[in-house]
mmCIF file of C-alpha atoms and ligand atoms in Angstrom:
data_model
loop_
_atom_site.group_PDB
_atom_site.id
_atom_site.type_symbol
_atom_site.label_atom_id
_atom_site.label_comp_id
_atom_site.label_asym_id
_atom_site.label_seq_id
_atom_site.Cartn_x
_atom_site.Cartn_y
_atom_site.Cartn_z
ATOM 1 C CA MET A 1 -1.619 33.559 -12.744
ATOM 2 C CA GLY A 2 2.012 33.764 -13.414
ATOM 3 C CA ARG A 3 4.322 33.865 -10.537
ATOM 4 C CA VAL A 4 8.243 34.034 -10.359
ATOM 5 C CA ALA A 5 9.911 30.756 -10.075
ATOM 6 C CA VAL A 6 13.247 29.389 -9.459
ATOM 7 C CA VAL A 7 14.403 25.766 -10.304
ATOM 8 C CA THR A 8 17.767 24.791 -8.955
ATOM 9 C CA GLY A 9 19.957 23.213 -11.326
ATOM 10 C CA GLY A 10 17.270 23.838 -13.873
ATOM 11 C CA THR A 11 19.175 23.721 -17.230
ATOM 12 C CA ARG A 12 19.480 19.751 -17.350
ATOM 13 C CA GLY A 13 17.678 16.559 -16.707
ATOM 14 C CA ILE A 14 14.745 16.788 -14.657
ATOM 15 C CA GLY A 15 15.453 20.754 -13.610
ATOM 16 C CA GLU A 16 14.788 21.357 -17.458
ATOM 17 C CA ALA A 17 11.831 19.690 -18.092
ATOM 18 C CA ILE A 18 10.280 21.082 -14.911
ATOM 19 C CA CYS A 19 11.408 24.878 -16.236
ATOM 20 C CA GLN A 20 9.691 24.507 -19.225
ATOM 21 C CA ARG A 21 6.438 22.827 -17.653
ATOM 22 C CA LEU A 22 6.032 25.974 -15.155
ATOM 23 C CA LYS A 23 7.003 28.238 -18.321
ATOM 24 C CA ARG A 24 3.925 26.439 -19.898
ATOM 25 C CA GLN A 25 1.963 26.996 -17.052
ATOM 26 C CA GLY A 26 2.587 30.748 -17.489
ATOM 27 C CA HIS A 27 4.918 31.453 -14.699
ATOM 28 C CA THR A 28 8.166 33.629 -14.951
ATOM 29 C CA VAL A 29 10.855 30.859 -14.684
ATOM 30 C CA ILE A 30 14.562 31.457 -13.513
ATOM 31 C CA ALA A 31 17.021 28.405 -13.879
ATOM 32 C CA ASN A 32 19.786 28.071 -11.437
ATOM 33 C CA TYR A 33 22.834 26.038 -12.163
ATOM 34 C CA ALA A 34 26.126 25.744 -10.579
ATOM 35 C CA GLY A 35 28.972 25.105 -13.372
ATOM 36 C CA ASN A 36 28.154 24.014 -16.724
ATOM 37 C CA GLU A 37 28.344 27.372 -18.630
ATOM 38 C CA GLU A 38 27.832 25.795 -22.088
ATOM 39 C CA LYS A 39 24.749 23.812 -21.443
ATOM 40 C CA ALA A 40 23.296 26.971 -19.556
ATOM 41 C CA LYS A 41 23.805 29.245 -22.601
ATOM 42 C CA ALA A 42 22.291 26.464 -25.122
ATOM 43 C CA PHE A 43 19.387 26.069 -22.392
ATOM 44 C CA THR A 44 18.483 29.729 -22.399
ATOM 45 C CA ALA A 45 18.908 30.072 -26.287
ATOM 46 C CA ALA A 46 16.379 27.180 -26.699
ATOM 47 C CA THR A 47 14.075 28.025 -24.283
ATOM 48 C CA GLY A 48 14.340 31.716 -23.443
ATOM 49 C CA ILE A 49 14.426 30.998 -19.962
ATOM 50 C CA PRO A 50 17.251 32.960 -18.029
ATOM 51 C CA ALA A 51 19.640 30.902 -16.159
ATOM 52 C CA TYR A 52 21.562 32.540 -13.373
ATOM 53 C CA ARG A 53 24.765 30.728 -11.809
ATOM 54 C CA TRP A 54 25.443 30.154 -8.240
ATOM 55 C CA ASP A 55 26.428 26.986 -5.983
ATOM 56 C CA VAL A 56 23.050 26.290 -4.029
ATOM 57 C CA GLY A 57 25.503 24.527 -1.246
ATOM 58 C CA ASP A 58 27.010 28.068 -0.638
ATOM 59 C CA HIS A 59 24.848 29.853 1.783
ATOM 60 C CA GLU A 60 25.819 33.287 1.013
ATOM 61 C CA ALA A 61 26.063 32.854 -2.979
ATOM 62 C CA THR A 62 22.301 31.506 -2.553
ATOM 63 C CA LEU A 63 21.321 34.619 -0.543
ATOM 64 C CA ALA A 64 22.800 37.019 -3.167
ATOM 65 C CA GLY A 65 21.609 34.933 -6.290
ATOM 66 C CA CYS A 66 18.099 35.071 -5.071
ATOM 67 C CA ALA A 67 18.218 38.712 -4.366
ATOM 68 C CA GLN A 68 19.216 39.223 -7.685
ATOM 69 C CA VAL A 69 16.541 37.041 -9.324
ATOM 70 C CA GLU A 70 14.053 39.377 -7.128
ATOM 71 C CA ALA A 71 15.577 42.720 -8.453
ATOM 72 C CA ASP A 72 15.387 41.519 -11.829
ATOM 73 C CA HIS A 73 12.126 39.641 -11.900
ATOM 74 C CA GLY A 74 10.176 40.472 -8.740
ATOM 75 C CA PRO A 75 9.437 38.308 -5.635
ATOM 76 C CA ILE A 76 10.011 34.603 -5.622
ATOM 77 C CA ASP A 77 6.968 32.551 -4.907
ATOM 78 C CA ILE A 78 7.742 29.386 -6.166
ATOM 79 C CA VAL A 79 10.948 27.256 -5.522
ATOM 80 C CA ILE A 80 11.769 23.972 -6.933
ATOM 81 C CA ASN A 81 15.089 22.451 -5.115
ATOM 82 C CA ASN A 82 16.241 20.002 -7.735
ATOM 83 C CA ALA A 83 20.131 20.622 -7.708
ATOM 84 C CA GLY A 84 21.788 17.360 -6.758
ATOM 85 C CA ILE A 85 24.599 15.491 -7.343
ATOM 86 C CA THR A 86 26.077 12.147 -6.747
ATOM 87 C CA ARG A 87 29.362 10.722 -5.475
ATOM 88 C CA ASP A 88 28.343 6.819 -5.234
ATOM 89 C CA GLY A 89 30.945 4.466 -3.838
ATOM 90 C CA THR A 90 30.584 1.845 -0.712
ATOM 91 C CA LEU A 91 31.486 3.213 2.662
ATOM 92 C CA HIS A 92 34.509 1.796 2.686
ATOM 93 C CA ARG A 93 35.673 3.701 -0.200
ATOM 94 C CA MET A 94 33.844 6.876 0.254
ATOM 95 C CA THR A 95 35.894 9.649 1.181
ATOM 96 C CA PHE A 96 34.724 12.488 3.693
ATOM 97 C CA GLU A 97 34.669 14.981 0.777
ATOM 98 C CA ASP A 98 32.274 12.740 -1.196
ATOM 99 C CA TRP A 99 29.966 12.361 1.906
ATOM 100 C CA ASN A 100 30.188 16.407 2.626
ATOM 101 C CA GLU A 101 29.793 17.551 -0.886
ATOM 102 C CA VAL A 102 26.525 15.496 -1.344
ATOM 103 C CA LEU A 103 25.104 16.811 2.014
ATOM 104 C CA ARG A 104 26.116 20.272 1.168
ATOM 105 C CA ILE A 105 24.348 20.689 -1.893
ATOM 106 C CA ASN A 106 21.566 18.496 -2.083
ATOM 107 C CA LEU A 107 20.179 18.913 1.437
ATOM 108 C CA GLY A 108 22.123 22.220 2.295
ATOM 109 C CA GLY A 109 20.890 23.635 -0.618
ATOM 110 C CA CYS A 110 17.160 23.064 0.256
ATOM 111 C CA PHE A 111 18.044 25.084 3.755
ATOM 112 C CA ASN A 112 19.654 28.012 1.694
ATOM 113 C CA MET A 113 17.375 28.379 -0.950
ATOM 114 C CA ALA A 114 14.463 28.529 1.790
ATOM 115 C CA LYS A 115 16.183 31.037 4.073
ATOM 116 C CA ALA A 116 16.533 33.168 0.882
ATOM 117 C CA THR A 117 12.827 32.726 -0.090
ATOM 118 C CA PHE A 118 10.733 31.575 2.653
ATOM 119 C CA PRO A 119 10.499 34.535 4.510
ATOM 120 C CA GLY A 120 9.210 36.474 1.624
ATOM 121 C CA MET A 121 6.409 34.083 0.847
ATOM 122 C CA ARG A 122 5.286 33.896 4.434
ATOM 123 C CA GLU A 123 5.013 37.537 4.569
ATOM 124 C CA ARG A 124 2.972 37.693 1.259
ATOM 125 C CA GLY A 125 0.911 34.909 2.601
ATOM 126 C CA TRP A 126 1.551 32.546 -0.777
ATOM 127 C CA GLY A 127 4.547 30.234 -1.747
ATOM 128 C CA ARG A 128 5.106 26.801 -3.131
ATOM 129 C CA ILE A 129 8.361 24.743 -2.082
ATOM 130 C CA VAL A 130 9.095 21.547 -3.886
ATOM 131 C CA ASN A 131 11.772 19.582 -2.696
ATOM 132 C CA ILE A 132 13.174 16.746 -5.196
ATOM 133 C CA GLY A 133 13.957 13.721 -3.111
ATOM 134 C CA SER A 134 14.561 10.144 -4.169
ATOM 135 C CA ILE A 135 13.366 6.684 -3.991
ATOM 136 C CA ASN A 136 16.733 6.269 -2.571
ATOM 137 C CA GLY A 137 16.458 8.645 0.116
ATOM 138 C CA GLN A 138 12.923 6.404 0.892
ATOM 139 C CA ALA A 139 14.465 2.865 0.662
ATOM 140 C CA GLY A 140 18.478 3.404 0.959
ATOM 141 C CA GLN A 141 20.706 2.178 -1.783
ATOM 142 C CA TYR A 142 23.916 0.230 -1.925
ATOM 143 C CA GLY A 143 27.094 2.381 -2.672
ATOM 144 C CA GLN A 144 24.980 5.735 -1.491
ATOM 145 C CA VAL A 145 25.235 6.505 2.046
ATOM 146 C CA ASN A 146 25.797 9.919 1.035
ATOM 147 C CA TYR A 147 23.148 10.452 -1.389
ATOM 148 C CA ALA A 148 20.619 8.500 0.799
ATOM 149 C CA ALA A 149 21.186 10.307 3.838
ATOM 150 C CA ALA A 150 20.975 13.655 1.983
ATOM 151 C CA LYS A 151 17.560 12.535 0.215
ATOM 152 C CA SER A 152 15.896 11.192 3.462
ATOM 153 C CA GLY A 153 16.819 14.407 5.144
ATOM 154 C CA ILE A 154 15.282 16.340 2.451
ATOM 155 C CA HIS A 155 11.957 14.689 3.274
ATOM 156 C CA GLY A 156 12.147 15.008 6.845
ATOM 157 C CA PHE A 157 13.210 18.966 5.767
ATOM 158 C CA THR A 158 10.192 19.157 4.144
ATOM 159 C CA LYS A 159 7.682 17.751 6.760
ATOM 160 C CA ALA A 160 8.890 20.085 9.268
ATOM 161 C CA LEU A 161 8.826 23.350 7.164
ATOM 162 C CA ALA A 162 5.456 22.434 5.802
ATOM 163 C CA GLN A 163 4.423 22.480 9.336
ATOM 164 C CA GLU A 164 5.979 26.142 9.821
ATOM 165 C CA GLY A 165 4.431 27.265 6.427
ATOM 166 C CA ALA A 166 0.804 25.962 6.633
ATOM 167 C CA LYS A 167 -0.939 29.034 8.099
ATOM 168 C CA PHE A 168 0.721 31.288 5.826
ATOM 169 C CA GLY A 169 -0.273 29.887 2.475
ATOM 170 C CA VAL A 170 3.114 28.171 2.017
ATOM 171 C CA THR A 171 3.000 24.622 0.960
ATOM 172 C CA VAL A 172 5.865 22.396 1.100
ATOM 173 C CA ASN A 173 6.146 19.271 -0.550
ATOM 174 C CA ALA A 174 8.643 16.624 -1.887
ATOM 175 C CA ILE A 175 8.652 14.305 -5.210
ATOM 176 C CA ALA A 176 10.683 11.253 -4.581
ATOM 177 C CA PRO A 177 11.369 10.308 -8.179
ATOM 178 C CA GLY A 178 12.698 6.860 -9.063
ATOM 179 C CA TYR A 179 15.254 6.153 -11.832
ATOM 180 C CA ILE A 180 14.528 8.668 -14.535
ATOM 181 C CA ASP A 181 16.328 8.765 -18.005
ATOM 182 C CA THR A 182 18.901 11.666 -17.323
ATOM 183 C CA ASP A 183 22.658 11.863 -17.408
ATOM 184 C CA MET A 184 22.761 11.079 -13.630
ATOM 185 C CA VAL A 185 21.238 7.759 -14.130
ATOM 186 C CA ALA A 186 23.051 6.944 -17.249
ATOM 187 C CA ALA A 187 26.337 7.347 -15.190
ATOM 188 C CA VAL A 188 25.238 3.971 -13.199
ATOM 189 C CA PRO A 189 27.301 1.070 -14.580
ATOM 190 C CA ALA A 190 25.341 -0.438 -17.304
ATOM 191 C CA PRO A 191 25.235 -4.166 -15.755
ATOM 192 C CA VAL A 192 24.160 -2.547 -12.459
ATOM 193 C CA LEU A 193 21.338 -0.336 -13.992
ATOM 194 C CA GLU A 194 20.056 -3.409 -16.019
ATOM 195 C CA LYS A 195 19.514 -4.930 -12.968
ATOM 196 C CA ILE A 196 17.764 -2.132 -11.367
ATOM 197 C CA ILE A 197 15.502 -1.512 -14.228
ATOM 198 C CA ALA A 198 14.358 -5.193 -14.059
ATOM 199 C CA LYS A 199 13.112 -4.547 -10.667
ATOM 200 C CA ILE A 200 10.773 -1.562 -11.981
ATOM 201 C CA PRO A 201 7.029 -2.913 -12.006
ATOM 202 C CA VAL A 202 6.669 -0.562 -15.082
ATOM 203 C CA GLY A 203 9.535 -2.096 -16.807
ATOM 204 C CA ARG A 204 11.197 1.287 -18.148
ATOM 205 C CA LEU A 205 13.069 4.080 -16.538
ATOM 206 C CA GLY A 206 11.122 7.293 -16.003
ATOM 207 C CA HIS A 207 10.915 10.230 -18.097
ATOM 208 C CA ALA A 208 12.029 13.837 -16.835
ATOM 209 C CA GLU A 209 8.583 15.108 -17.724
ATOM 210 C CA GLU A 210 6.711 12.857 -15.550
ATOM 211 C CA ILE A 211 8.347 14.415 -12.734
ATOM 212 C CA ALA A 212 7.450 17.995 -14.041
ATOM 213 C CA ARG A 213 3.832 16.942 -14.207
ATOM 214 C CA GLY A 214 3.924 16.275 -10.259
ATOM 215 C CA VAL A 215 5.615 19.648 -9.735
ATOM 216 C CA ALA A 216 3.051 21.233 -12.050
ATOM 217 C CA PHE A 217 0.192 20.209 -9.810
ATOM 218 C CA LEU A 218 1.776 20.563 -6.318
ATOM 219 C CA THR A 219 2.711 24.442 -7.392
ATOM 220 C CA SER A 220 -0.713 24.931 -8.878
ATOM 221 C CA GLU A 221 -3.729 26.944 -6.818
ATOM 222 C CA ASN A 222 -5.586 23.539 -6.952
ATOM 223 C CA GLY A 223 -2.379 22.158 -4.847
ATOM 224 C CA GLY A 224 -3.297 24.258 -2.006
ATOM 225 C CA PHE A 225 -4.482 21.782 0.598
ATOM 226 C CA VAL A 226 -1.392 19.261 -0.115
ATOM 227 C CA THR A 227 1.523 20.163 2.062
ATOM 228 C CA GLY A 228 4.176 18.213 3.866
ATOM 229 C CA SER A 229 3.399 15.130 1.596
ATOM 230 C CA THR A 230 5.862 12.912 -0.324
ATOM 231 C CA MET A 231 4.668 12.191 -4.079
ATOM 232 C CA SER A 232 6.461 8.825 -5.319
ATOM 233 C CA ILE A 233 6.979 8.921 -8.907
ATOM 234 C CA ASN A 234 8.987 5.411 -9.296
ATOM 235 C CA GLY A 235 7.089 3.092 -11.714
ATOM 236 C CA GLY A 236 6.134 0.959 -8.672
ATOM 237 C CA GLN A 237 9.895 0.268 -7.701
ATOM 238 C CA HIS A 238 9.132 1.324 -4.019
ATOM 239 C CA MET A 239 5.497 1.659 -2.782
ATOM 240 C CA TYR A 240 5.753 3.560 0.382
HETATM 241 N N1 CAA B 301 23.086 -5.568 -2.863
HETATM 242 C C1 CAA B 301 24.073 -6.141 -2.470
HETATM 243 N N2 CAA B 301 25.087 -6.062 -3.274
HETATM 244 C C2 CAA B 301 25.452 -5.414 -4.242
HETATM 245 C C3 CAA B 301 24.594 -4.491 -4.691
HETATM 246 C C4 CAA B 301 23.261 -4.542 -4.232
HETATM 247 N N3 CAA B 301 22.392 -3.700 -4.480
HETATM 248 N N4 CAA B 301 25.173 -3.807 -6.048
HETATM 249 C C5 CAA B 301 26.365 -4.498 -5.847
HETATM 250 N N5 CAA B 301 26.830 -5.393 -5.101
HETATM 251 C C6 CAA B 301 27.797 -6.038 -5.070
HETATM 252 C C7 CAA B 301 28.273 -6.741 -5.932
HETATM 253 O O1 CAA B 301 27.262 -7.837 -6.392
HETATM 254 C C8 CAA B 301 29.566 -6.891 -6.007
HETATM 255 O O2 CAA B 301 29.528 -8.175 -5.510
HETATM 256 P P1 CAA B 301 30.837 -9.314 -5.752
HETATM 257 O O3 CAA B 301 32.154 -8.697 -5.527
HETATM 258 O O4 CAA B 301 30.690 -10.478 -4.636
HETATM 259 O O5 CAA B 301 30.472 -9.738 -6.859
HETATM 260 C C9 CAA B 301 29.754 -5.961 -4.754
HETATM 261 O O6 CAA B 301 28.792 -5.221 -4.486
HETATM 262 C C10 CAA B 301 30.827 -4.546 -5.808
HETATM 263 O O7 CAA B 301 29.871 -4.173 -6.877
HETATM 264 P P2 CAA B 301 30.469 -3.339 -7.727
HETATM 265 O O8 CAA B 301 31.333 -4.205 -8.817
HETATM 266 O O9 CAA B 301 29.361 -2.530 -8.553
HETATM 267 O O10 CAA B 301 31.402 -2.237 -6.983
HETATM 268 P P3 CAA B 301 32.071 -1.161 -7.340
HETATM 269 O O11 CAA B 301 32.972 -0.577 -6.052
HETATM 270 O O12 CAA B 301 32.991 -0.903 -8.729
HETATM 271 O O13 CAA B 301 30.896 0.075 -7.518
HETATM 272 C C11 CAA B 301 29.004 1.348 -7.111
HETATM 273 C C12 CAA B 301 30.008 0.178 -6.404
HETATM 274 C C13 CAA B 301 29.752 2.394 -7.222
HETATM 275 C C14 CAA B 301 28.117 1.801 -5.436
HETATM 276 C C15 CAA B 301 28.365 0.533 -7.968
HETATM 277 O O14 CAA B 301 27.782 -0.560 -7.655
HETATM 278 C C16 CAA B 301 27.033 1.629 -8.227
HETATM 279 O O15 CAA B 301 27.302 2.620 -8.956
HETATM 280 N N6 CAA B 301 25.838 1.132 -8.191
HETATM 281 C C17 CAA B 301 24.576 2.086 -8.307
HETATM 282 C C18 CAA B 301 24.252 2.925 -7.342
HETATM 283 C C19 CAA B 301 23.183 3.670 -7.586
HETATM 284 O O16 CAA B 301 21.968 3.334 -7.768
HETATM 285 N N7 CAA B 301 23.005 4.757 -7.970
HETATM 286 C C20 CAA B 301 21.908 5.777 -8.482
HETATM 287 C C21 CAA B 301 22.727 6.810 -9.051
HETATM 288 S S1 CAA B 301 21.201 7.516 -9.746
HETATM 289 C C22 CAA B 301 20.412 8.389 -8.557
HETATM 290 O O17 CAA B 301 20.875 8.548 -7.353
HETATM 291 C C23 CAA B 301 19.099 9.333 -9.082
HETATM 292 C C24 CAA B 301 17.950 8.712 -8.083
HETATM 293 O O18 CAA B 301 17.502 9.297 -7.103
HETATM 294 C C25 CAA B 301 17.341 7.514 -8.226
#
């Protein structure tokens, strides 16, 4: 059955692959994006998937954005909290703004999206929320106290909200990707990235589509008994 699905940070990288996969599953997919207008236009032109602009770290903007999506397409039954940024740097160099922006967007975005959509899912008795966490939220990572804290927070948020949604048919799960061949990972300095890849047992970076396949399962009818879980998709880099 086709449902309305919103994918935050949906016009690039992992989010783009998730949008395309959910569309192929027969859903009405809406991509959210924050700033890259040019890429969003190209994405919509190539895929036919509408893109709505708001900052998921902004509470009021997120409520308004989701209300607009619902007015245009109907109730949102599936949310993929994928939007995220990095501001890497060791603690002694990291500014308060680097800390705050990553927490505000990566973790605050999950709260804001849930506030906008979870009450409706609960009332209708069906919903799927998938939060994109990270291997670095599970294991930590040098130079990422902000990102690791936000992603680790996402894993806790997932388990707490899953308990609230369970009796209303709303599942809440997380996926913890490892290093995936996106722009975000390409921004890691080459010598550092080479060392990271050398530690991945499968011997390569992951592909965005490999995360999207996990999302497809967790959002499907078949995934109804899976809630509060974290699916690690990381080539064996961290066995958790
Ligand atoms: N453990 C221990 N020491 C480390 C280390 C590690 N993992 N990484 C670097 N160091 C050491 C270096 O060897 C170096 O030591 P020496 O001075 O003695 O040689 C020192 O720390 C400084 O390293 P850099 O030269 O790299 O320092 P920098 O200040 O230029 O950069 C950094 C620091 C920005 C954190 C950089 O190391 C970096 O970008 N690291 C990658 C961080 C990372 O993995 N980010 C993931 C982004 S993708 C993502 O987050 C998606 C996802 O979910 C997986």
